[in-house]
């Protein structure tokens, strides 16, 4: 009953005029960004992050969340019609969505995309509601030692955000930690790592860092990504063609349930995210299919299951982010930064200290997903025409808004220079296969890790045993140790397999 009352209160918050307007704006922009390949939700959130300075924390989080799950709808449209995933989590949708579109079934594929996304999102929101009351029971058990141990686990889990080498991910987390302590020490007043540059006395600006690493670097990476082979499917999509064909819904029922279950579970697990969930869901459907050969040629289940998994994971990924401060993907790491900008520290206490924002956000998920469903039905033709916008017009405009946005935060050209610097550095990181997402996570969590570490030692009079004496902190530290061992084992195993393959080749 308490959950129902809290949800009703959340709807009162979400349906306030200003919050509703920002929710509509967020889902529309997310949908648009998802449709345009190469832009990416990280770039969109980075560009719009300065806008949140003038907003209430609740409206800011509702808007940014709308951009996130709105892009999941739009990214699927690009995958089906262009065979080019608008977001990484939609790469699987290309396998069966585009063959269906080329066989004249684009309407059926897009209809299944929208139904799967809405169904997965709905179940994901319900999972958030069920898990939320559990957080209240443990909220008062957390002190500085528990927060430090929890964030240590979050930093190590952040290494899993990196594709490829886990050691590279750890290196980026450490670099982010070092960048996070640049500026003036709040306890001693001593300036650290500023190199006598006064503009760095307040530390690096997260807006400049995020825009550079994800906005500018992403633009540089995706220039001229669309080739003549990636042409928009010419089949005309109308409202009439969006009606499901006979047998589509019956054939997809099991896939929807399985995909949603996989997505909800993977979203809750820190360090996973919707991309992994969509691949696992597709592999599961192919394994369970009576005719696996249908997959890759236009199987409707190949759209239903991964898209439901993506949407469910997108919603439930807010659980570890808001309750533990451990993001499941780079977007959630950026969400952490947005919360900290507004002076809100994610953790078990968040539900109690910011109940309006927490339940308003959950209610806004339902409102936003319903808006998305209503938006996509009449605007599907416009989205498809948007796919033909040349990058040579799109990217300069986006870069202009990046520069204006970062300058508006402090009215300082130094920040614009930092954006360009981090953009080039981020592009070099990508070329060298160093993922920038763990760096952002280390930068965001670094100051909080340091603060809670020092506070715990002050309370314990310098006794390091405080981190393993209490059960919660000891559990997090044990999980961190196991994660380190797992990362070392996986790295050594890859090297051993590489040596064996080389020996066989010789």
Tab-separated table of C-alpha atoms in Angstrom:
chain	number	residue	atom	x	y	z
A	1	UNK	CA	0.000	0.000	0.000
A	2	UNK	CA	2.883	2.369	0.793
A	3	UNK	CA	4.320	1.727	-2.667
A	4	UNK	CA	0.993	2.548	-4.317
A	5	UNK	CA	0.668	5.768	-2.302
A	6	UNK	CA	4.239	6.729	-3.165
A	7	UNK	CA	3.569	6.069	-6.843
A	8	UNK	CA	0.410	8.211	-6.762
A	9	UNK	CA	2.473	10.986	-5.196
A	10	UNK	CA	5.054	10.429	-7.951
A	11	UNK	CA	2.399	10.967	-10.611
A	12	UNK	CA	1.437	14.240	-8.931
A	13	UNK	CA	5.077	15.329	-9.234
A	14	UNK	CA	5.551	14.021	-12.790
A	15	UNK	CA	2.338	15.642	-14.043
A	16	UNK	CA	3.215	19.084	-12.729
A	17	UNK	CA	3.243	21.397	-15.706
A	18	UNK	CA	6.986	22.155	-15.773
A	19	UNK	CA	8.028	18.525	-15.183
A	20	UNK	CA	5.626	17.299	-17.877
A	21	UNK	CA	6.971	19.800	-20.417
A	22	UNK	CA	10.561	18.706	-19.744
A	23	UNK	CA	9.546	15.039	-19.983
A	24	UNK	CA	7.996	15.651	-23.428
A	25	UNK	CA	11.070	17.614	-24.510
A	26	UNK	CA	13.405	14.880	-23.237
A	27	UNK	CA	11.679	11.955	-24.940
A	28	UNK	CA	11.302	13.906	-28.197
A	29	UNK	CA	14.993	14.849	-28.242
A	30	UNK	CA	15.973	11.311	-27.280
A	31	UNK	CA	13.837	9.902	-30.071
A	32	UNK	CA	15.390	12.335	-32.540
A	33	UNK	CA	18.946	11.596	-31.389
A	34	UNK	CA	18.296	7.860	-31.547
A	35	UNK	CA	17.068	8.150	-35.139
A	36	UNK	CA	20.120	10.111	-36.317
A	37	UNK	CA	22.979	7.592	-36.557
A	38	UNK	CA	26.331	8.698	-35.237
A	39	UNK	CA	24.974	11.282	-32.788
A	40	UNK	CA	24.521	9.034	-29.770
A	41	UNK	CA	22.677	9.551	-26.509
A	42	UNK	CA	25.923	10.411	-24.684
A	43	UNK	CA	26.538	13.314	-27.035
A	44	UNK	CA	22.930	14.495	-26.619
A	45	UNK	CA	23.016	14.417	-22.824
A	46	UNK	CA	26.420	16.120	-22.827
A	47	UNK	CA	25.120	18.938	-25.022
A	48	UNK	CA	21.988	19.449	-22.917
A	49	UNK	CA	23.702	19.093	-19.530
A	50	UNK	CA	24.304	22.882	-19.156
A	51	UNK	CA	20.566	23.408	-19.621
A	52	UNK	CA	19.929	21.596	-16.326
A	53	UNK	CA	21.700	24.355	-14.377
A	54	UNK	CA	18.560	26.501	-14.626
A	55	UNK	CA	16.169	23.640	-13.798
A	56	UNK	CA	15.028	21.974	-10.602
A	57	UNK	CA	16.802	18.653	-9.861
A	58	UNK	CA	13.575	16.709	-10.465
A	59	UNK	CA	12.903	18.321	-13.857
A	60	UNK	CA	16.559	17.878	-14.846
A	61	UNK	CA	16.595	14.169	-14.051
A	62	UNK	CA	13.226	13.603	-15.743
A	63	UNK	CA	14.483	15.309	-18.918
A	64	UNK	CA	17.813	13.458	-19.013
A	65	UNK	CA	16.095	10.134	-18.328
A	66	UNK	CA	13.626	10.880	-21.141
A	67	UNK	CA	16.531	11.433	-23.528
A	68	UNK	CA	18.015	8.089	-22.450
A	69	UNK	CA	15.006	5.819	-22.912
A	70	UNK	CA	13.677	7.920	-25.797
A	71	UNK	CA	16.845	7.177	-27.751
A	72	UNK	CA	16.131	3.460	-27.383
A	73	UNK	CA	12.984	3.886	-29.500
A	74	UNK	CA	14.727	5.955	-32.163
A	75	UNK	CA	17.812	3.744	-32.385
A	76	UNK	CA	15.698	0.792	-33.417
A	77	UNK	CA	14.180	2.738	-36.325
A	78	UNK	CA	17.657	3.432	-37.710
A	79	UNK	CA	18.631	-0.222	-37.339
A	80	UNK	CA	15.595	-1.449	-39.246
A	81	UNK	CA	15.483	1.137	-42.027
A	82	UNK	CA	19.188	1.882	-42.497
A	83	UNK	CA	20.923	-1.259	-41.177
A	84	UNK	CA	23.001	1.060	-38.991
A	85	UNK	CA	22.381	0.992	-35.221
A	86	UNK	CA	21.616	4.404	-33.776
A	87	UNK	CA	22.820	3.105	-30.406
A	88	UNK	CA	25.071	0.157	-29.546
A	89	UNK	CA	22.227	-1.743	-27.884
A	90	UNK	CA	20.358	-1.816	-31.216
A	91	UNK	CA	23.096	-3.566	-33.172
A	92	UNK	CA	21.189	-6.849	-32.797
A	93	UNK	CA	18.030	-5.320	-34.299
A	94	UNK	CA	19.885	-4.952	-37.609
A	95	UNK	CA	20.154	-8.731	-37.990
A	96	UNK	CA	16.437	-9.364	-38.532
A	97	UNK	CA	14.902	-5.875	-38.691
A	98	UNK	CA	16.637	-4.775	-41.872
A	99	UNK	CA	15.933	-8.047	-43.774
A	100	UNK	CA	12.249	-7.644	-42.852
A	101	UNK	CA	12.278	-4.058	-44.157
A	102	UNK	CA	13.949	-5.117	-47.417
A	103	UNK	CA	11.299	-7.813	-47.845
A	104	UNK	CA	8.519	-5.214	-47.668
A	105	UNK	CA	7.689	-5.772	-43.989
A	106	UNK	CA	9.116	-2.532	-42.595
A	107	UNK	CA	5.751	-1.622	-41.042
A	108	UNK	CA	5.511	-4.931	-39.154
A	109	UNK	CA	9.101	-4.603	-37.933
A	110	UNK	CA	8.543	-1.044	-36.681
A	111	UNK	CA	5.260	-2.001	-34.990
A	112	UNK	CA	6.991	-4.856	-33.162
A	113	UNK	CA	9.798	-2.467	-32.212
A	114	UNK	CA	7.338	-0.075	-30.547
A	115	UNK	CA	5.313	-2.812	-28.825
A	116	UNK	CA	8.427	-4.567	-27.517
A	117	UNK	CA	9.912	-1.329	-26.225
A	118	UNK	CA	6.723	-0.307	-24.422
A	119	UNK	CA	6.179	-3.778	-22.928
A	120	UNK	CA	9.783	-4.079	-21.747
A	121	UNK	CA	9.748	-0.579	-20.272
A	122	UNK	CA	6.503	-1.243	-18.374
A	123	UNK	CA	7.851	-4.392	-16.726
A	124	UNK	CA	11.139	-2.613	-15.977
A	125	UNK	CA	9.274	0.177	-14.167
A	126	UNK	CA	7.360	-2.387	-12.103
A	127	UNK	CA	10.678	-3.977	-11.124
A	128	UNK	CA	11.908	-0.570	-9.942
A	129	UNK	CA	8.816	-0.190	-7.787
A	130	UNK	CA	9.243	-3.619	-6.196
A	131	UNK	CA	12.913	-3.139	-5.405
A	132	UNK	CA	12.543	0.402	-4.075
A	133	UNK	CA	10.997	-0.441	-0.642
A	134	UNK	CA	13.928	-2.769	0.068
A	135	UNK	CA	16.265	0.219	-0.115
A	136	UNK	CA	14.469	1.994	2.735
A	137	UNK	CA	15.230	-0.869	5.134
A	138	UNK	CA	18.989	-0.650	4.552
A	139	UNK	CA	19.273	3.130	4.148
A	140	UNK	CA	20.167	3.846	7.794
A	141	UNK	CA	22.804	1.105	7.923
A	142	UNK	CA	25.222	3.051	5.723
A	143	UNK	CA	28.014	5.170	7.183
A	144	UNK	CA	31.237	6.574	5.679
A	145	UNK	CA	32.952	3.154	5.691
A	146	UNK	CA	30.024	1.543	3.858
A	147	UNK	CA	29.868	4.339	1.308
A	148	UNK	CA	33.610	4.084	0.655
A	149	UNK	CA	33.446	0.306	0.204
A	150	UNK	CA	30.385	0.581	-2.027
A	151	UNK	CA	32.010	3.223	-4.243
A	152	UNK	CA	35.209	1.199	-4.445
A	153	UNK	CA	33.155	-1.652	-5.860
A	154	UNK	CA	31.503	0.834	-8.222
A	155	UNK	CA	34.871	2.025	-9.508
A	156	UNK	CA	36.048	-1.525	-10.122
A	157	UNK	CA	32.747	-2.403	-11.766
A	158	UNK	CA	33.305	0.675	-13.924
A	159	UNK	CA	36.241	-1.120	-15.501
A	160	UNK	CA	33.696	-3.518	-17.003
A	161	UNK	CA	32.160	-0.586	-18.916
A	162	UNK	CA	35.177	-0.867	-21.207
A	163	UNK	CA	35.073	-3.214	-24.156
A	164	UNK	CA	38.245	-5.235	-24.599
A	165	UNK	CA	41.022	-5.139	-22.023
A	166	UNK	CA	39.851	-4.914	-18.416
A	167	UNK	CA	43.261	-3.539	-17.417
A	168	UNK	CA	42.722	-0.619	-19.785
A	169	UNK	CA	39.406	-0.013	-18.055
A	170	UNK	CA	41.088	0.029	-14.630
A	171	UNK	CA	43.742	2.423	-15.971
A	172	UNK	CA	41.035	4.805	-17.177
A	173	UNK	CA	39.288	4.650	-13.787
A	174	UNK	CA	42.551	5.562	-12.040
A	175	UNK	CA	43.104	8.445	-14.474
A	176	UNK	CA	39.578	9.657	-13.724
A	177	UNK	CA	40.291	9.510	-9.991
A	178	UNK	CA	43.391	11.675	-10.451
A	179	UNK	CA	41.453	14.176	-12.555
A	180	UNK	CA	38.683	14.257	-9.933
A	181	UNK	CA	41.008	15.578	-7.194
A	182	UNK	CA	42.256	18.502	-9.302
A	183	UNK	CA	41.399	21.769	-7.560
A	184	UNK	CA	41.264	22.992	-3.979
A	185	UNK	CA	41.228	20.490	-1.121
A	186	UNK	CA	38.093	21.211	0.915
A	187	UNK	CA	39.803	20.282	4.204
A	188	UNK	CA	43.179	21.995	3.929
A	189	UNK	CA	42.482	24.675	1.310
A	190	UNK	CA	45.597	23.618	-0.632
A	191	UNK	CA	45.370	23.633	-4.441
A	192	UNK	CA	46.282	20.283	-5.977
A	193	UNK	CA	47.443	19.472	-9.535
A	194	UNK	CA	46.461	22.918	-10.843
A	195	UNK	CA	49.930	23.780	-12.292
A	196	UNK	CA	49.332	27.404	-11.194
A	197	UNK	CA	46.367	27.712	-13.576
A	198	UNK	CA	43.774	29.708	-11.627
A	199	UNK	CA	40.913	28.423	-13.784
A	200	UNK	CA	41.587	24.944	-12.352
A	201	UNK	CA	41.318	26.058	-8.724
A	202	UNK	CA	37.685	24.889	-8.648
A	203	UNK	CA	38.561	21.679	-10.463
A	204	UNK	CA	37.703	20.463	-13.929
A	205	UNK	CA	34.153	21.148	-15.083
A	206	UNK	CA	32.193	17.944	-15.599
A	207	UNK	CA	30.259	19.593	-18.434
A	208	UNK	CA	33.479	20.337	-20.335
A	209	UNK	CA	34.823	16.845	-19.679
A	210	UNK	CA	31.613	15.086	-20.733
A	211	UNK	CA	31.094	17.216	-23.838
A	212	UNK	CA	34.668	16.679	-24.930
A	213	UNK	CA	34.972	12.955	-24.240
A	214	UNK	CA	31.571	12.018	-25.599
A	215	UNK	CA	30.269	14.898	-27.712
A	216	UNK	CA	33.251	16.113	-29.743
A	217	UNK	CA	35.068	12.758	-29.718
A	218	UNK	CA	31.910	10.970	-30.870
A	219	UNK	CA	31.493	13.426	-33.738
A	220	UNK	CA	35.098	12.928	-34.838
A	221	UNK	CA	34.689	9.171	-34.694
A	222	UNK	CA	31.463	9.013	-36.719
A	223	UNK	CA	32.233	11.495	-39.501
A	224	UNK	CA	31.291	9.971	-42.859
A	225	UNK	CA	30.067	6.797	-41.179
A	226	UNK	CA	27.159	6.366	-43.598
A	227	UNK	CA	28.299	4.885	-46.892
A	228	UNK	CA	26.374	4.123	-50.093
A	229	UNK	CA	25.892	0.578	-48.779
A	230	UNK	CA	23.908	1.996	-45.853
A	231	UNK	CA	20.965	3.330	-47.822
A	232	UNK	CA	17.513	3.908	-46.405
A	233	UNK	CA	15.025	1.204	-47.310
A	234	UNK	CA	12.755	2.602	-49.977
A	235	UNK	CA	9.576	0.826	-48.848
A	236	UNK	CA	6.985	3.378	-47.827
A	237	UNK	CA	5.808	3.197	-44.212
A	238	UNK	CA	2.284	4.370	-43.464
A	239	UNK	CA	0.028	4.080	-40.449
A	240	UNK	CA	-1.844	1.299	-42.234
A	241	UNK	CA	1.350	-0.684	-42.811
A	242	UNK	CA	2.165	-0.498	-39.084
A	243	UNK	CA	-0.672	-2.898	-38.299
A	244	UNK	CA	0.700	-6.299	-37.206
A	245	UNK	CA	0.461	-9.128	-39.698
A	246	UNK	CA	-1.382	-12.324	-38.894
A	247	UNK	CA	0.510	-14.430	-36.376
A	248	UNK	CA	3.120	-11.789	-35.462
A	249	UNK	CA	1.852	-11.158	-31.932
A	250	UNK	CA	1.220	-14.842	-31.193
A	251	UNK	CA	4.674	-15.753	-32.463
A	252	UNK	CA	6.328	-13.045	-30.352
A	253	UNK	CA	4.595	-13.527	-26.995
A	254	UNK	CA	7.206	-15.864	-25.536
A	255	UNK	CA	10.059	-13.789	-26.936
A	256	UNK	CA	8.642	-10.633	-25.293
A	257	UNK	CA	8.462	-12.293	-21.865
A	258	UNK	CA	11.925	-13.864	-22.110
A	259	UNK	CA	13.553	-10.704	-23.445
A	260	UNK	CA	11.947	-8.531	-20.763
A	261	UNK	CA	13.059	-10.905	-17.985
A	262	UNK	CA	16.639	-10.940	-19.265
A	263	UNK	CA	16.723	-7.156	-19.665
A	264	UNK	CA	15.279	-6.453	-16.210
A	265	UNK	CA	17.796	-8.801	-14.571
A	266	UNK	CA	20.806	-7.416	-16.443
A	267	UNK	CA	19.737	-3.820	-15.796
A	268	UNK	CA	19.779	-4.371	-12.037
A	269	UNK	CA	23.285	-5.871	-12.139
A	270	UNK	CA	25.901	-3.089	-11.894
A	271	UNK	CA	28.286	-2.833	-14.833
A	272	UNK	CA	26.124	-4.550	-17.467
A	273	UNK	CA	23.628	-2.280	-19.278
A	274	UNK	CA	21.218	-2.680	-22.220
A	275	UNK	CA	23.833	-3.638	-24.829
A	276	UNK	CA	24.787	-6.889	-23.109
A	277	UNK	CA	21.123	-7.622	-22.332
A	278	UNK	CA	20.080	-7.293	-25.993
A	279	UNK	CA	22.805	-9.669	-27.201
A	280	UNK	CA	21.995	-12.260	-24.519
A	281	UNK	CA	18.267	-12.046	-25.343
A	282	UNK	CA	18.894	-12.574	-29.067
A	283	UNK	CA	21.208	-15.525	-28.400
A	284	UNK	CA	18.576	-17.063	-26.092
A	285	UNK	CA	15.838	-16.798	-28.725
A	286	UNK	CA	18.047	-18.321	-31.392
A	287	UNK	CA	18.949	-21.171	-29.044
A	288	UNK	CA	15.308	-21.901	-28.181
A	289	UNK	CA	13.929	-21.538	-31.714
A	290	UNK	CA	12.636	-24.615	-33.524
A	291	UNK	CA	14.137	-23.229	-36.745
A	292	UNK	CA	17.300	-21.266	-35.871
A	293	UNK	CA	18.006	-20.781	-39.584
A	294	UNK	CA	15.172	-18.190	-39.716
A	295	UNK	CA	17.226	-15.777	-37.614
A	296	UNK	CA	19.182	-13.288	-39.668
A	297	UNK	CA	16.619	-13.495	-42.473
A	298	UNK	CA	13.710	-11.626	-40.906
A	299	UNK	CA	12.492	-13.502	-37.799
A	300	UNK	CA	10.018	-11.383	-35.850
A	301	UNK	CA	11.337	-12.828	-32.552
A	302	UNK	CA	14.753	-11.427	-33.459
A	303	UNK	CA	13.259	-7.950	-32.995
A	304	UNK	CA	10.810	-8.606	-30.140
A	305	UNK	CA	13.179	-10.192	-27.619
A	306	UNK	CA	16.257	-7.909	-27.846
A	307	UNK	CA	14.160	-4.727	-28.044
A	308	UNK	CA	12.148	-5.723	-24.974
A	309	UNK	CA	15.422	-6.548	-23.198
A	310	UNK	CA	16.900	-3.163	-24.142
A	311	UNK	CA	13.930	-1.191	-22.802
A	312	UNK	CA	13.596	-3.226	-19.601
A	313	UNK	CA	17.335	-2.904	-18.922
A	314	UNK	CA	17.201	0.844	-19.573
A	315	UNK	CA	14.582	1.297	-16.854
A	316	UNK	CA	16.056	-1.057	-14.231
A	317	UNK	CA	19.590	0.313	-14.742
A	318	UNK	CA	18.442	3.288	-12.647
A	319	UNK	CA	18.234	0.973	-9.602
A	320	UNK	CA	21.995	0.478	-9.004
A	321	UNK	CA	22.693	4.028	-10.193
A	322	UNK	CA	20.345	5.763	-7.773
A	323	UNK	CA	20.584	3.330	-4.850
A	324	UNK	CA	24.278	2.387	-4.930
A	325	UNK	CA	25.931	4.978	-7.147
A	326	UNK	CA	27.109	2.175	-9.472
A	327	UNK	CA	26.197	2.827	-13.122
A	328	UNK	CA	25.453	0.053	-15.585
A	329	UNK	CA	26.652	1.924	-18.651
A	330	UNK	CA	28.314	5.227	-19.663
A	331	UNK	CA	24.975	7.065	-19.789
A	332	UNK	CA	24.300	6.181	-16.166
A	333	UNK	CA	27.777	7.467	-15.274
A	334	UNK	CA	26.789	10.775	-16.849
A	335	UNK	CA	23.526	10.716	-14.877
A	336	UNK	CA	25.589	10.459	-11.699
A	337	UNK	CA	27.416	13.604	-12.736
A	338	UNK	CA	24.116	15.418	-13.312
A	339	UNK	CA	22.915	14.475	-9.820
A	340	UNK	CA	26.140	15.662	-8.220
A	341	UNK	CA	25.909	18.984	-10.101
A	342	UNK	CA	22.635	19.561	-8.224
A	343	UNK	CA	24.146	18.551	-4.883
A	344	UNK	CA	22.430	15.155	-4.715
A	345	UNK	CA	24.499	12.157	-3.649
A	346	UNK	CA	23.169	8.832	-4.961
A	347	UNK	CA	22.906	6.084	-2.364
A	348	UNK	CA	20.489	4.181	-0.130
A	349	UNK	CA	19.446	7.427	1.576
A	350	UNK	CA	18.262	8.959	-1.680
A	351	UNK	CA	14.736	7.516	-1.457
A	352	UNK	CA	14.256	9.122	1.927
A	353	UNK	CA	16.027	12.438	1.397
A	354	UNK	CA	14.678	13.059	-2.129
A	355	UNK	CA	11.407	11.104	-2.192
A	356	UNK	CA	9.675	13.599	-4.507
A	357	UNK	CA	12.406	13.271	-7.102
A	358	UNK	CA	12.689	9.482	-6.805
A	359	UNK	CA	9.000	8.665	-7.154
A	360	UNK	CA	8.428	11.492	-9.612
A	361	UNK	CA	11.116	9.956	-11.818
A	362	UNK	CA	9.510	6.503	-11.669
A	363	UNK	CA	6.093	7.947	-12.555
A	364	UNK	CA	7.650	9.974	-15.387
A	365	UNK	CA	8.905	6.725	-16.950
A	366	UNK	CA	5.326	5.632	-17.535
A	367	UNK	CA	4.278	9.067	-18.736
A	368	UNK	CA	7.305	9.341	-21.035
A	369	UNK	CA	6.935	5.865	-22.532
A	370	UNK	CA	3.265	6.510	-23.263
A	371	UNK	CA	4.217	9.811	-24.931
A	372	UNK	CA	6.820	7.959	-27.001
A	373	UNK	CA	4.250	5.440	-28.181
A	374	UNK	CA	1.859	8.229	-29.195
A	375	UNK	CA	4.669	10.232	-30.848
A	376	UNK	CA	6.096	7.416	-32.927
A	377	UNK	CA	2.840	6.334	-34.538
A	378	UNK	CA	2.132	9.599	-36.435
A	379	UNK	CA	5.773	10.719	-36.789
A	380	UNK	CA	7.297	7.528	-38.156
A	381	UNK	CA	7.376	8.957	-41.687
A	382	UNK	CA	9.178	12.086	-40.492
A	383	UNK	CA	11.774	10.014	-38.601
A	384	UNK	CA	12.536	8.038	-41.735
A	385	UNK	CA	13.019	11.227	-43.761
A	386	UNK	CA	15.363	12.482	-41.026
A	387	UNK	CA	17.703	9.590	-41.825
A	388	UNK	CA	18.694	11.352	-45.043
A	389	UNK	CA	20.151	14.447	-43.270
A	390	UNK	CA	23.844	14.660	-44.337
A	391	UNK	CA	26.432	14.656	-41.580
A	392	UNK	CA	28.137	17.698	-43.138
A	393	UNK	CA	25.145	19.783	-41.972
A	394	UNK	CA	24.410	17.915	-38.756
A	395	UNK	CA	27.816	17.883	-37.069
A	396	UNK	CA	28.791	21.569	-37.448
A	397	UNK	CA	25.441	22.565	-35.957
A	398	UNK	CA	25.926	20.167	-33.046
A	399	UNK	CA	29.470	21.428	-32.410
A	400	UNK	CA	28.142	24.988	-32.353
A	401	UNK	CA	25.627	24.071	-29.640
A	402	UNK	CA	28.379	22.281	-27.695
A	403	UNK	CA	30.506	25.446	-27.608
A	404	UNK	CA	27.551	27.689	-26.713
A	405	UNK	CA	26.405	25.294	-23.999
A	406	UNK	CA	29.742	24.971	-22.242
A	407	UNK	CA	30.446	28.715	-22.463
A	408	UNK	CA	27.069	29.495	-20.900
A	409	UNK	CA	27.883	27.535	-17.721
A	410	UNK	CA	30.641	29.909	-16.480
A	411	UNK	CA	30.925	32.520	-19.277
A	412	UNK	CA	34.548	31.410	-19.641
A	413	UNK	CA	36.370	30.670	-22.889
A	414	UNK	CA	38.797	28.467	-20.933
A	415	UNK	CA	36.025	25.862	-20.624
A	416	UNK	CA	35.498	25.906	-24.411
A	417	UNK	CA	39.207	25.237	-24.857
A	418	UNK	CA	38.962	22.344	-22.394
A	419	UNK	CA	36.094	20.847	-24.412
A	420	UNK	CA	38.182	20.906	-27.585
A	421	UNK	CA	41.188	19.478	-25.702
A	422	UNK	CA	39.191	16.624	-24.170
A	423	UNK	CA	37.495	16.016	-27.525
A	424	UNK	CA	40.858	15.360	-29.185
A	425	UNK	CA	42.056	13.306	-26.194
A	426	UNK	CA	38.811	11.295	-26.204
A	427	UNK	CA	39.158	10.581	-29.917
A	428	UNK	CA	42.751	9.376	-29.380
A	429	UNK	CA	41.543	7.161	-26.523
A	430	UNK	CA	38.953	5.592	-28.821
A	431	UNK	CA	41.544	4.989	-31.538
A	432	UNK	CA	43.825	3.323	-28.980
A	433	UNK	CA	40.865	1.264	-27.681
A	434	UNK	CA	40.742	3.011	-24.295
A	435	UNK	CA	37.066	3.512	-23.422
A	436	UNK	CA	36.380	7.010	-21.944
A	437	UNK	CA	33.358	5.891	-19.879
A	438	UNK	CA	35.412	4.466	-16.939
A	439	UNK	CA	37.376	7.734	-16.855
A	440	UNK	CA	34.150	9.711	-16.403
A	441	UNK	CA	33.037	7.326	-13.663
A	442	UNK	CA	36.348	7.742	-11.812
A	443	UNK	CA	36.074	11.520	-12.166
A	444	UNK	CA	32.524	11.578	-10.781
A	445	UNK	CA	33.027	9.162	-7.887
A	446	UNK	CA	36.618	10.161	-7.060
A	447	UNK	CA	35.868	13.140	-4.753
A	448	UNK	CA	33.142	11.160	-2.912
A	449	UNK	CA	35.487	8.189	-2.453
A	450	UNK	CA	38.149	10.467	-0.992
A	451	UNK	CA	35.672	12.293	1.275
A	452	UNK	CA	34.161	9.119	2.738
A	453	UNK	CA	37.582	7.479	3.126
A	454	UNK	CA	38.908	10.412	5.153
A	455	UNK	CA	35.699	10.695	7.179
A	456	UNK	CA	35.747	6.983	8.064
A	457	UNK	CA	39.371	7.211	9.210
A	458	UNK	CA	38.592	10.279	11.324
A	459	UNK	CA	35.737	8.465	13.083
A	460	UNK	CA	37.874	5.359	13.651
A	461	UNK	CA	40.948	7.393	14.707
A	462	UNK	CA	42.993	6.081	11.814
A	463	UNK	CA	42.113	2.400	12.231
A	464	UNK	CA	41.968	0.828	8.737
A	465	UNK	CA	40.101	-2.173	10.149
A	466	UNK	CA	36.918	-0.059	10.098
A	467	UNK	CA	36.397	-1.091	6.460
A	468	UNK	CA	36.211	-4.818	7.276
A	469	UNK	CA	34.746	-4.821	10.789
A	470	UNK	CA	31.172	-4.016	9.789
A	471	UNK	CA	29.302	-6.588	7.684
A	472	UNK	CA	28.075	-4.306	4.884
A	473	UNK	CA	31.434	-2.662	4.211
A	474	UNK	CA	33.190	-6.030	4.582
A	475	UNK	CA	30.828	-7.530	2.007
A	476	UNK	CA	31.527	-4.747	-0.488
A	477	UNK	CA	35.285	-5.054	0.089
A	478	UNK	CA	35.102	-8.824	-0.416
A	479	UNK	CA	33.145	-8.314	-3.650
A	480	UNK	CA	35.794	-5.807	-4.766
A	481	UNK	CA	38.581	-8.307	-4.048
A	482	UNK	CA	36.748	-11.030	-5.983
A	483	UNK	CA	36.212	-8.638	-8.888
A	484	UNK	CA	39.932	-7.827	-8.993
A	485	UNK	CA	40.761	-11.544	-9.044
A	486	UNK	CA	38.209	-12.066	-11.806
A	487	UNK	CA	39.706	-9.272	-13.901
A	488	UNK	CA	43.224	-10.681	-13.447
A	489	UNK	CA	42.061	-14.193	-14.298
A	490	UNK	CA	40.252	-13.079	-17.466
A	491	UNK	CA	43.295	-11.081	-18.590
A	492	UNK	CA	45.684	-13.998	-18.019
A	493	UNK	CA	43.275	-16.419	-19.717
A	494	UNK	CA	43.108	-14.209	-22.826
A	495	UNK	CA	46.886	-14.041	-23.016
A	496	UNK	CA	47.164	-17.811	-22.613
A	497	UNK	CA	44.628	-18.429	-25.391
A	498	UNK	CA	46.466	-15.965	-27.635
A	499	UNK	CA	49.770	-17.800	-27.041
A	500	UNK	CA	48.129	-21.159	-27.759
A	501	UNK	CA	46.597	-19.846	-30.990
A	502	UNK	CA	49.979	-18.459	-32.054
A	503	UNK	CA	51.678	-21.765	-31.289
A	504	UNK	CA	49.094	-23.670	-33.348
A	505	UNK	CA	49.468	-21.222	-36.238
A	506	UNK	CA	53.231	-21.726	-36.249
